[in-house]
Short mmCIF file of C-alpha atoms in Angstrom, two decimals:
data_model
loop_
_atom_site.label_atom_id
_atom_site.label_comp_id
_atom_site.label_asym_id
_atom_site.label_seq_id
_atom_site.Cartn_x
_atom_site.Cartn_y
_atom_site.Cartn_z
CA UNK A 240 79.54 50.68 17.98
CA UNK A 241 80.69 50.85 14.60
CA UNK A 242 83.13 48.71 13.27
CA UNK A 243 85.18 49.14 9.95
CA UNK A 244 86.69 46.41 7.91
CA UNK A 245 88.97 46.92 4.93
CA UNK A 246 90.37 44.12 2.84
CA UNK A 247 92.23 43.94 -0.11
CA UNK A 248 90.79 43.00 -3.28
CA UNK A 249 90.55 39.57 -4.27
CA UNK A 250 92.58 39.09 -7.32
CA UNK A 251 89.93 36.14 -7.97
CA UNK A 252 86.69 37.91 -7.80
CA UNK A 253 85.34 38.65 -10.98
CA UNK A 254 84.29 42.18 -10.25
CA UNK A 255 84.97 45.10 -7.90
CA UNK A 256 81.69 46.36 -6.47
CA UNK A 257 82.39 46.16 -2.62
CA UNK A 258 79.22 45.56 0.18
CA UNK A 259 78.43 46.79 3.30
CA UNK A 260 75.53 45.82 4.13
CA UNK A 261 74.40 42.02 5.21
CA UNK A 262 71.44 42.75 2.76
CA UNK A 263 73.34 44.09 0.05
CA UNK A 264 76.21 40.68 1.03
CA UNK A 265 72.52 37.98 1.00
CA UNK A 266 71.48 39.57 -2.37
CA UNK A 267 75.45 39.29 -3.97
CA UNK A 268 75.11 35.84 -2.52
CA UNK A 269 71.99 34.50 -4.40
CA UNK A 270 73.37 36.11 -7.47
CA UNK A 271 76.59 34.60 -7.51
CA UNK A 272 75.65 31.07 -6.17
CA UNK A 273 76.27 28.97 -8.89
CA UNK A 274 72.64 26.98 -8.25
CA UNK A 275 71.06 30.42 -9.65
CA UNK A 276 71.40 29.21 -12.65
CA UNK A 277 69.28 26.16 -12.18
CA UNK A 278 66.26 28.56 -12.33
CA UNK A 279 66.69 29.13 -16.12
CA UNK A 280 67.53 25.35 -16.56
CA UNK A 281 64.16 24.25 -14.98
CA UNK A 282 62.42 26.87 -17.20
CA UNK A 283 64.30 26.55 -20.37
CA UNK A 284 63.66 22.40 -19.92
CA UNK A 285 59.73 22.84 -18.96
CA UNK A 286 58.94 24.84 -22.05
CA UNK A 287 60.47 22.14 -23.87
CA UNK A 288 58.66 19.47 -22.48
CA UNK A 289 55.30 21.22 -22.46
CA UNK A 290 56.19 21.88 -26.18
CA UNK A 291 57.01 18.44 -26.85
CA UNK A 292 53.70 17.72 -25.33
CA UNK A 293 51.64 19.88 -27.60
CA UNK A 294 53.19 18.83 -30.91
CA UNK A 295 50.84 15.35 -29.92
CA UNK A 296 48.25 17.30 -31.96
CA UNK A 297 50.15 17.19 -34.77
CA UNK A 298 49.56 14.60 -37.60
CA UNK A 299 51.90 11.57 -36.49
CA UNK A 300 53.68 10.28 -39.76
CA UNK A 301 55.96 7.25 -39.39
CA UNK A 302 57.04 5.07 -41.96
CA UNK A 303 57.78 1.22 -42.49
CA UNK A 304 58.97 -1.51 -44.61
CA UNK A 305 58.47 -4.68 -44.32
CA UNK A 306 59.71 -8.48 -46.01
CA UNK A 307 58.01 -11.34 -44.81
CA UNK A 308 57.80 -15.40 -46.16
CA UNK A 309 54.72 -16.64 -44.84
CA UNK A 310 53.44 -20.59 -44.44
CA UNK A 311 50.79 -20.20 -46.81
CA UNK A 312 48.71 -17.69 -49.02
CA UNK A 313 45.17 -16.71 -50.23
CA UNK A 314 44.03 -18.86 -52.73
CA UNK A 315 41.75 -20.05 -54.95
CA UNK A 316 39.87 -23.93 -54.25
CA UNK A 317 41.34 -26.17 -56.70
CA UNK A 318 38.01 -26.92 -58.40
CA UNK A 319 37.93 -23.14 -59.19
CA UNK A 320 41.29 -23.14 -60.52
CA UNK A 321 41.20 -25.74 -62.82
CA UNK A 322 37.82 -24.12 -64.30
CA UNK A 323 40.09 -21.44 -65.20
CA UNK A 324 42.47 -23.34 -66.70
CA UNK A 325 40.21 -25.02 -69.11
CA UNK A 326 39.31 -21.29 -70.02
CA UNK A 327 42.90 -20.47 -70.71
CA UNK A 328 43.01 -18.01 -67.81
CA UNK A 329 46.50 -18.89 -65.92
CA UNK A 330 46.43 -18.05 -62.25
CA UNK A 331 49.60 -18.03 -60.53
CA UNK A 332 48.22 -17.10 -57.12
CA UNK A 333 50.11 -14.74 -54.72
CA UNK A 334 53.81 -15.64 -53.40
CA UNK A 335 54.81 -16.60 -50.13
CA UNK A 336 57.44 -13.66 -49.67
CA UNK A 337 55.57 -10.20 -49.53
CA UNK A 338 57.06 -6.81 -49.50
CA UNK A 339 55.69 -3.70 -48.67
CA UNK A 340 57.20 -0.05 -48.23
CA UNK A 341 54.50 2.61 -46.85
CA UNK A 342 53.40 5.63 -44.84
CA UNK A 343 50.63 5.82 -41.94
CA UNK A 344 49.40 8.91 -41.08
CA UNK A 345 47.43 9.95 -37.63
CA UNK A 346 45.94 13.07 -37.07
CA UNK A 347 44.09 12.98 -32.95
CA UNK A 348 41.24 14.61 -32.96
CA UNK A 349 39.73 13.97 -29.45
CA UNK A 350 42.29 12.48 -26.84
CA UNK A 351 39.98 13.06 -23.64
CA UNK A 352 42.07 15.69 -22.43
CA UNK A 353 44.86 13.65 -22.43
CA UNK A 354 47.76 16.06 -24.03
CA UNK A 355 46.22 19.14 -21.85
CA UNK A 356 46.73 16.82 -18.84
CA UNK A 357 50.41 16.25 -19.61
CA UNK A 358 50.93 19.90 -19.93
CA UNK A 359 49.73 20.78 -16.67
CA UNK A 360 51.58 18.03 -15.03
CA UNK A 361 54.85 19.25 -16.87
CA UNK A 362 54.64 22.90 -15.30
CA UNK A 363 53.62 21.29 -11.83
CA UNK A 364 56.46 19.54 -12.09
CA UNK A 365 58.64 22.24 -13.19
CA UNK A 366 57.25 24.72 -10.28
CA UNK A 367 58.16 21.53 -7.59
CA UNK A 368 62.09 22.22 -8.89
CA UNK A 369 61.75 25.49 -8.49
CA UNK A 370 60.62 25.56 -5.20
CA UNK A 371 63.17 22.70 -4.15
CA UNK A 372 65.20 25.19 -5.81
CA UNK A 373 64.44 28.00 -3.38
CA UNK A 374 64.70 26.33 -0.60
CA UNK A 375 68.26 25.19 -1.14
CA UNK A 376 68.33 29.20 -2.42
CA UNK A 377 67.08 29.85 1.01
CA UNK A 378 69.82 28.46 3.13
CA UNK A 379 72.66 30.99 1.54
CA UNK A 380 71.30 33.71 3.16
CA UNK A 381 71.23 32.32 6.87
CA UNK A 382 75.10 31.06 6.07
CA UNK A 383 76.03 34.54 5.06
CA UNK A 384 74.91 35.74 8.37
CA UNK A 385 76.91 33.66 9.78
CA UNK A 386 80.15 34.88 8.27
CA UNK A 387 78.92 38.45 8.07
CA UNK A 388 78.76 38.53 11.69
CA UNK A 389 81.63 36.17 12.58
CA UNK A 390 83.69 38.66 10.50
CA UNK A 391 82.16 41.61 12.72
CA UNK A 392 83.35 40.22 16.01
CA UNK A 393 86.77 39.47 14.47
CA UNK A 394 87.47 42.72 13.29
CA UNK A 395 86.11 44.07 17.18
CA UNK A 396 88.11 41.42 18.72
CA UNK A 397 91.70 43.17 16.19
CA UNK A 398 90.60 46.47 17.86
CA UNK A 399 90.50 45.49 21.41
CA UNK A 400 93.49 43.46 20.87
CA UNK A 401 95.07 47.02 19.78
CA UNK A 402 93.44 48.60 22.63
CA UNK A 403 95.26 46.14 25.02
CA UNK A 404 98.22 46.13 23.09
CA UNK A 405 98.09 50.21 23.44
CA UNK A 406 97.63 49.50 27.56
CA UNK A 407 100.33 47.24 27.83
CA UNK A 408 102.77 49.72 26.19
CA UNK A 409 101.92 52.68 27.98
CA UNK A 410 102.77 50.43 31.04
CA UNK A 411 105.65 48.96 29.52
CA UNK A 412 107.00 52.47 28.30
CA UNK A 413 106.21 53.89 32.52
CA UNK A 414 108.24 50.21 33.87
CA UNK A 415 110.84 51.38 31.59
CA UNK A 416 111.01 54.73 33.02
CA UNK A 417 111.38 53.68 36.66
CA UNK A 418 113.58 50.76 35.97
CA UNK A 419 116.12 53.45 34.68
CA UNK A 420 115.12 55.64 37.60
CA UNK A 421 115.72 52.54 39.88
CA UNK A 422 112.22 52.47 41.11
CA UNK A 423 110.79 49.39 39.71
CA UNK A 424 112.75 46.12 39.11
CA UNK A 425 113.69 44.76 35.42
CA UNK A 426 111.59 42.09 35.84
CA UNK A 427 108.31 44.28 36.00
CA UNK A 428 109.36 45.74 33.05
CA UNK A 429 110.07 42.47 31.28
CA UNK A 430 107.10 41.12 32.26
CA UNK A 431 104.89 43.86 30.65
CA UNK A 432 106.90 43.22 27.87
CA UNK A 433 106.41 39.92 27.57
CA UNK A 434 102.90 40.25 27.87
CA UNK A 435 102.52 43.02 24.95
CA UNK A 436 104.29 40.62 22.81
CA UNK A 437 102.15 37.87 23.52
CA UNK A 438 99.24 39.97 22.66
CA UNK A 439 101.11 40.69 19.08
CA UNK A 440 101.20 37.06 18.49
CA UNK A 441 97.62 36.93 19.11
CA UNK A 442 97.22 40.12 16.69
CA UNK A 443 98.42 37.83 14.05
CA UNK A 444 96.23 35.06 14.44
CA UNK A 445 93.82 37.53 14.95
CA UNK A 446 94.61 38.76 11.73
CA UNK A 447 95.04 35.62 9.72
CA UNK A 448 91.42 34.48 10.74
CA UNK A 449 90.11 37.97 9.66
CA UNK A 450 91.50 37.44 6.55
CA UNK A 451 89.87 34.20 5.59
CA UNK A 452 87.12 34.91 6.89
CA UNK A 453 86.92 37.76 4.70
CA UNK A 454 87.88 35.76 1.50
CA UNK A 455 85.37 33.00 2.06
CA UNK A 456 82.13 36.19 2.36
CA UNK A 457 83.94 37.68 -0.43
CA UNK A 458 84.22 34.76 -2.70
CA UNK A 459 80.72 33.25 -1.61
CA UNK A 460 79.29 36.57 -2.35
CA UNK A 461 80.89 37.61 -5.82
CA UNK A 462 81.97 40.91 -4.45
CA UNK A 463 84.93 42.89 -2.29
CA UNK A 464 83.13 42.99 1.01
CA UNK A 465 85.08 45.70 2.12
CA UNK A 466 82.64 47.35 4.65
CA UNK A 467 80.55 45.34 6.78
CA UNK A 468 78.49 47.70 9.49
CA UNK A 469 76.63 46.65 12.66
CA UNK A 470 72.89 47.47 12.34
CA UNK A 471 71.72 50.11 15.09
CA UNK A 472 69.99 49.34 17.97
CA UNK A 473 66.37 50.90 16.44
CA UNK A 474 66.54 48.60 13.86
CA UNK A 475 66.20 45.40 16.67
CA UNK A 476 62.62 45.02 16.41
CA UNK A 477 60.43 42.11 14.89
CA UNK A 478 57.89 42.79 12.79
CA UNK A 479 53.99 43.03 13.14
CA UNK A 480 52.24 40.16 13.50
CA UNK A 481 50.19 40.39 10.52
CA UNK A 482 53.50 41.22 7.95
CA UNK A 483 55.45 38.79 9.49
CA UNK A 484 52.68 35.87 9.05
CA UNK A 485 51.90 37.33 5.84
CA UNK A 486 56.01 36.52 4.87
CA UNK A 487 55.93 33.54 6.52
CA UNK A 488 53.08 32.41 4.33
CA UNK A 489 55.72 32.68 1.53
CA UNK A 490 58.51 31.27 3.15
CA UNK A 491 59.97 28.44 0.51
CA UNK A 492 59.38 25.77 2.52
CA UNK A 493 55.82 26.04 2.93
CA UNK A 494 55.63 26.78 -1.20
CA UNK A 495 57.66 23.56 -1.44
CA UNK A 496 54.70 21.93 0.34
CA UNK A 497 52.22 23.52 -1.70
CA UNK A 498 53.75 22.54 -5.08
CA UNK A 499 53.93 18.87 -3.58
CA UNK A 500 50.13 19.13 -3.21
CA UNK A 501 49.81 20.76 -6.67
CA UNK A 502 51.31 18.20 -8.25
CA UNK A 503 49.19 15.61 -6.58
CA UNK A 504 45.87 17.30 -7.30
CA UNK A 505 47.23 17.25 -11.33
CA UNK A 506 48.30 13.77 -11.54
CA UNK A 507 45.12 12.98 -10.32
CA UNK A 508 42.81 14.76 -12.66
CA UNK A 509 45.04 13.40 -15.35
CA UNK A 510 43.73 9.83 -14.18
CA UNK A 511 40.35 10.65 -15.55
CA UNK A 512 42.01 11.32 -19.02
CA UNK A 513 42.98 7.99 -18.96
CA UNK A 514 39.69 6.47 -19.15
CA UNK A 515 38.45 8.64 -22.17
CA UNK A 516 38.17 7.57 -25.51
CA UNK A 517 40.35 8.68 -28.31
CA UNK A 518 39.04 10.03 -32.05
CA UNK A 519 41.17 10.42 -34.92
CA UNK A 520 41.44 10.36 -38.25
CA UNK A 521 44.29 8.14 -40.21
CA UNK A 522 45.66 7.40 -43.70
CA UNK A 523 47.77 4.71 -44.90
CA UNK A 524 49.60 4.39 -47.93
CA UNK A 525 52.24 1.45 -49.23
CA UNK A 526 53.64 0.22 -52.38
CA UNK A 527 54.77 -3.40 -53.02
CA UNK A 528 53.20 -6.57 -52.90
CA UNK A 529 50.62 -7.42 -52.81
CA UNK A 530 48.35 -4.78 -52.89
CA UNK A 531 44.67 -4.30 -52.05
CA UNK A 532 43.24 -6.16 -55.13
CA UNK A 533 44.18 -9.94 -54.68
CA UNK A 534 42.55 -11.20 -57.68
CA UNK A 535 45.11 -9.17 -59.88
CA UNK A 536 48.04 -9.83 -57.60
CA UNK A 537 46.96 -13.18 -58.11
CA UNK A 538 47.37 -13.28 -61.83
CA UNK A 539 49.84 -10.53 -61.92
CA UNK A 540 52.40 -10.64 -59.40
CA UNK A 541 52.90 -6.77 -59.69
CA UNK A 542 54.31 -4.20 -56.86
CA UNK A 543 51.85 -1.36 -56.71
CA UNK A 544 50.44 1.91 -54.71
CA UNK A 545 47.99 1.31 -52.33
CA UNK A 546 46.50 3.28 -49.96
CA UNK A 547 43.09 3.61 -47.60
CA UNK A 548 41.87 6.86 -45.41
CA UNK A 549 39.48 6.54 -42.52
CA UNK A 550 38.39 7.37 -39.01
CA UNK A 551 39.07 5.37 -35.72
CA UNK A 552 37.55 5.20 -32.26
CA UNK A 553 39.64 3.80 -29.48
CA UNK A 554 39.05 3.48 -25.63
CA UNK A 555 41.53 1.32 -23.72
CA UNK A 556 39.40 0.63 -20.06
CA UNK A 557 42.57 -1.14 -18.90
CA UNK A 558 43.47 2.02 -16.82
CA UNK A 559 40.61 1.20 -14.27
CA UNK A 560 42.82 -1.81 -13.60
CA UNK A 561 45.32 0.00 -11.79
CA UNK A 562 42.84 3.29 -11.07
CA UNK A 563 42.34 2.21 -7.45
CA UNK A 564 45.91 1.92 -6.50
CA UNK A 565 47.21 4.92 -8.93
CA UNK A 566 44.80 7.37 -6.67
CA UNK A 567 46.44 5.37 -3.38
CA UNK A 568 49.20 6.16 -4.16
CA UNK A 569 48.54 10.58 -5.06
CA UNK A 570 46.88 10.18 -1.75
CA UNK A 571 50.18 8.94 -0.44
CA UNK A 572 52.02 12.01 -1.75
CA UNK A 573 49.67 14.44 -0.09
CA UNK A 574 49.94 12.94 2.72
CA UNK A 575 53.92 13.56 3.10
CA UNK A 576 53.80 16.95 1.89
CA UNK A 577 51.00 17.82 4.48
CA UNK A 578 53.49 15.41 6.70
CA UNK A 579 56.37 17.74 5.56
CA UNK A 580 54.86 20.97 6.17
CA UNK A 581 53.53 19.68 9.19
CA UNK A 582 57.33 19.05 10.35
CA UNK A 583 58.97 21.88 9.13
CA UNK A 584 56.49 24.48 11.39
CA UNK A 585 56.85 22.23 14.28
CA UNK A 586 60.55 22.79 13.71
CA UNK A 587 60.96 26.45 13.21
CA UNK A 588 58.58 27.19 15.53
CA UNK A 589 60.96 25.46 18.21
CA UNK A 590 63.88 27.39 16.65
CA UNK A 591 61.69 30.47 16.85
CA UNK A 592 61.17 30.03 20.90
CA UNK A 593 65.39 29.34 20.60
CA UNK A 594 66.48 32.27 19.31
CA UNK A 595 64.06 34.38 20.71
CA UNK A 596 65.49 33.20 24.34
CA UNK A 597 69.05 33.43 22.85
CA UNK A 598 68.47 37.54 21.46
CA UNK A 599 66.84 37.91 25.28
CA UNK A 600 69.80 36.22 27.16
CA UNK A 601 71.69 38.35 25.13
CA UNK A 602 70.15 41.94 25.89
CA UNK A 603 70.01 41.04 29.25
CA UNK A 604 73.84 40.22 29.74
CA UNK A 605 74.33 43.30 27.71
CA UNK A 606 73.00 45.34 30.18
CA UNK A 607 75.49 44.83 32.47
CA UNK A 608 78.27 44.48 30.08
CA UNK A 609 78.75 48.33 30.29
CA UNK A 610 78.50 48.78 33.81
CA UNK A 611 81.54 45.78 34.28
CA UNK A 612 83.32 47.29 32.06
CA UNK A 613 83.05 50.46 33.24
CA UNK A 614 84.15 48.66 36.85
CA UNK A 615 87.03 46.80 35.47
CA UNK A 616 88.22 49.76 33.62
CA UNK A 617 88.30 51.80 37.40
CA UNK A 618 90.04 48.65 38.63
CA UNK A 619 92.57 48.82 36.36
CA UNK A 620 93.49 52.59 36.36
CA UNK A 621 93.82 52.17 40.17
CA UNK A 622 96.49 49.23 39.76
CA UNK A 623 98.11 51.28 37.60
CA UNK A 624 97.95 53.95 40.67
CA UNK A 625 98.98 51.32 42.94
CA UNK A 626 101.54 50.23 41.44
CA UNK A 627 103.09 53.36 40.61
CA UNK A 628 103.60 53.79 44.51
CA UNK A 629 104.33 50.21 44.90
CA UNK A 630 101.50 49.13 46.69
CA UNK A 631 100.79 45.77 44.30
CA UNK A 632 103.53 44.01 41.80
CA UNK A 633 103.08 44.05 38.06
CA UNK A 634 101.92 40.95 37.38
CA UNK A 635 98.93 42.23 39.88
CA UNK A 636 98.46 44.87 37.04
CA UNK A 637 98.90 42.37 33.93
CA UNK A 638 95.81 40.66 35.29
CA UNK A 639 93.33 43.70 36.12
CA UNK A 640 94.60 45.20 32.43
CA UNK A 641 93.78 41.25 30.72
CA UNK A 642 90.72 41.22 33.12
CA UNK A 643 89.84 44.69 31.35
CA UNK A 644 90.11 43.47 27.87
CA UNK A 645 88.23 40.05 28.60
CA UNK A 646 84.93 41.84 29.86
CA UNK A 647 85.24 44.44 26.50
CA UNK A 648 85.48 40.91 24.41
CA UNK A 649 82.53 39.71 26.24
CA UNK A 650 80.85 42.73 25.69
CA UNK A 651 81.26 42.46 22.26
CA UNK A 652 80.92 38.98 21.72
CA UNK A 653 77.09 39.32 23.29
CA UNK A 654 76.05 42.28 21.17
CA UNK A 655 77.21 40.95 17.34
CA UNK A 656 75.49 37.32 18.70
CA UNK A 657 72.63 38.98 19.73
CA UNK A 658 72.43 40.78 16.41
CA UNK A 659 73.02 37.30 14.90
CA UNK A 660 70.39 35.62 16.67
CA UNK A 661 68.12 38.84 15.87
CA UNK A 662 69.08 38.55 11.61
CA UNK A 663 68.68 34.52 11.47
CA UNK A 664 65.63 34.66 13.90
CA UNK A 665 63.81 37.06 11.08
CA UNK A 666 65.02 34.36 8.58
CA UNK A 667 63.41 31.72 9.90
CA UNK A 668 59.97 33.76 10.44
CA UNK A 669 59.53 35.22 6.42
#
């Protein structure tokens, strides 16, 4: 069955390429979804951080001033004093208010893998959004089989609504005929009429559904979908066992899992960092007052440079504190994303076993679609016989012609579900 769908082109859509295809519509899809763009975001913002990160081993240069009065000051014991004022020496001693206005300098030159630890964490991080990412990527593609398909069995539903619009007709054009010939009574013939009008009116809803439809695919997917086919019956097979567990190892949910994990195992290695030591080197520079050299300051009262270079060793044990409970709680996260994966293959392998029953319901009520057809289709010709020599009244006809149609819908309605069930089924396996 092949079934042909034209639409007109969305004034709205930004370009004209048109799809046929549900892989070439899943592909449009992810391109066009606006959360595509999230992928550069999460890159673009995980370079910077892991770039932030790094400048750490550059020297770290801040700058202060300070004014402060103070209680009391360095100086000399009175007795020492006063020996220097019998020499003529005048000591002033330093004043209360101080000012200062300098530079300190730190250049890290062992931080117990401390800044490397960051890093890692950073891109750890940054690969968890991306697989969140996917998996909300993921999802398009099972709810553009869903309109892909839905769109398929309205377009076959228009057709056989032409087809019994075409039966109705011909009757309605053979009433006609006998009515004028006296054989048949106007009612017969208004009743077929009535009938092909109703099915007009469902044409048009028909129709109108189509056409939304049709702009929702079109608009989720970025492109005129002018085409959509229904895959051929070769192509309803699964696939092997080993390429199909192979894609399933991939599937975004189970990377989601494995990033949650990643994550975990870096945050805890960065733990150890914490309980390293840290070398570096440092200067410090200031000018104001009072400097260095107190004795002068103490006579002079004079702003002046100062500075002093040097190395420094620091280790900070307080992270053993909280060590215990920090790797608690890293256990806690692998736990729920073992807990997570844990729930999502329980999950699809129950929606597995369900659409694996639904695509074998399906085949098997399609195998005697044809034949009932075929049956209703005799059925109705000989009403149309019967009724022709009077045997049965037209309303007897009006039902074998709708009973006709119905099991055509049905027929239809199985095979583009099946072939739904078939397209999500492989979804939920790779």
């Amino acid at each position: 069955m092949r079934i042909k769908i034209c639409m007109l082109l969305l004034a709205s859509l930004p370009a004209t390429v048109s799809a046929q295809t549900l892989e070439e519509c899943q592909e449009a899809a992810s391109r066009n979804y606006p959360l595509i763009r999230q992928y550069d975001l999460i890159s673009n913002t995980t370079e910077l951080t892991v770039s932030n990160i790094s400048k750490g081993w550059l020297p770290q240069v801040s700058l202060t001033a300070q004014a402060t009065y103070q209680s009391d000051v360095t100086a000399f014991p009175d007795e020492l004093q006063a020996i220097y004022q019998q020499a003529g020496i005048k000591m002033e001693g330093l004043k209360k208010d101080q000012y200062r206005v300098g530079i300190d300098i730190n250049q890290t030159l062992f931080d117990g893998g401390s800044i490397k630890s960051q890093k890692e964490t950073a891109r750890a991080q940054g690969a968890l959004e991306t697989a969140q990412n996917d998996v909300t990527m993921y999802g398009i593609r099972q709810r553009v089989i869903e309109m892909y398909f839905g769109l398929l069995l309205m377009d076959e539903q228009i057709q056989l609504n032409n087809d019994l619009q075409a039966l109705l007709s011909s009757s309605e054009k053979k009433l006609a005929s006998m009515f004028k010939n006296g054989t048949a009574a106007e009612c017969d013939y208004l009743s077929v009429k009535a009938e092909r009008l109703h099915a007009e009116q469902q044409q048009s809803a028909l129709q109108s559904q189509r056409d939304q439809l049709a702009r929702m695919l079109s608009v989720f997917c970025g492109i005129e979908v002018s085409h959509p086919t229904l895959p051929q019956s070769t192509d309803l097979s699964y696939s092997s066992t080993d390429n199909n567990q192979l894609a399933f190892n991939k599937h975004p949910e189970l990377r989601l899992a494995d990033a949650r994990l990643h994550l975990a195992d870096v945050q805890e290695k960065s733990l150890n960092s914490l309980l390293m030591p840290r070398v570096s080197l440092f200067a410090q520079g200031y000018y104001g007052y009072p400097g260095m050299n107190l004795f002068e300051d103490m006579m002079g009262r004079q702003w002046s440079w100062n500075g002093l270079v040097g190395a420094r060793l620091s280790w900070n044990i307080g992270a053993l504190y909280t060590r215990k409970n920090d790797k608690a709680k890293i256990q806690q996260m692998r736990e729920q994303a073992v807990n997570y994966r844990d729930v999502f293959l329980f999950n699809n392998q129950l929606e597995q076993m369900q659409y694996d029953e639904q695509t074998a319901r399906y085949r098997q009520q399609m195998a005697a679609d044809e034949e009932i057809v075929s049956l209703r289709s005799a059925v109705r010709k000989a009403a149309e016989s019967k009724l022709a020599h009077g045997i049965i009244d037209v309303n007897a006809l009006i039902k074998e012609i709708n009973n006709e149609n119905a099991a055509r819908v049905q027929q239809s309605i199985h095979e583009i579900e099946m072939w739904k069930s078939f397209f999500i089924r492989e979804l939920k396996g790779s």
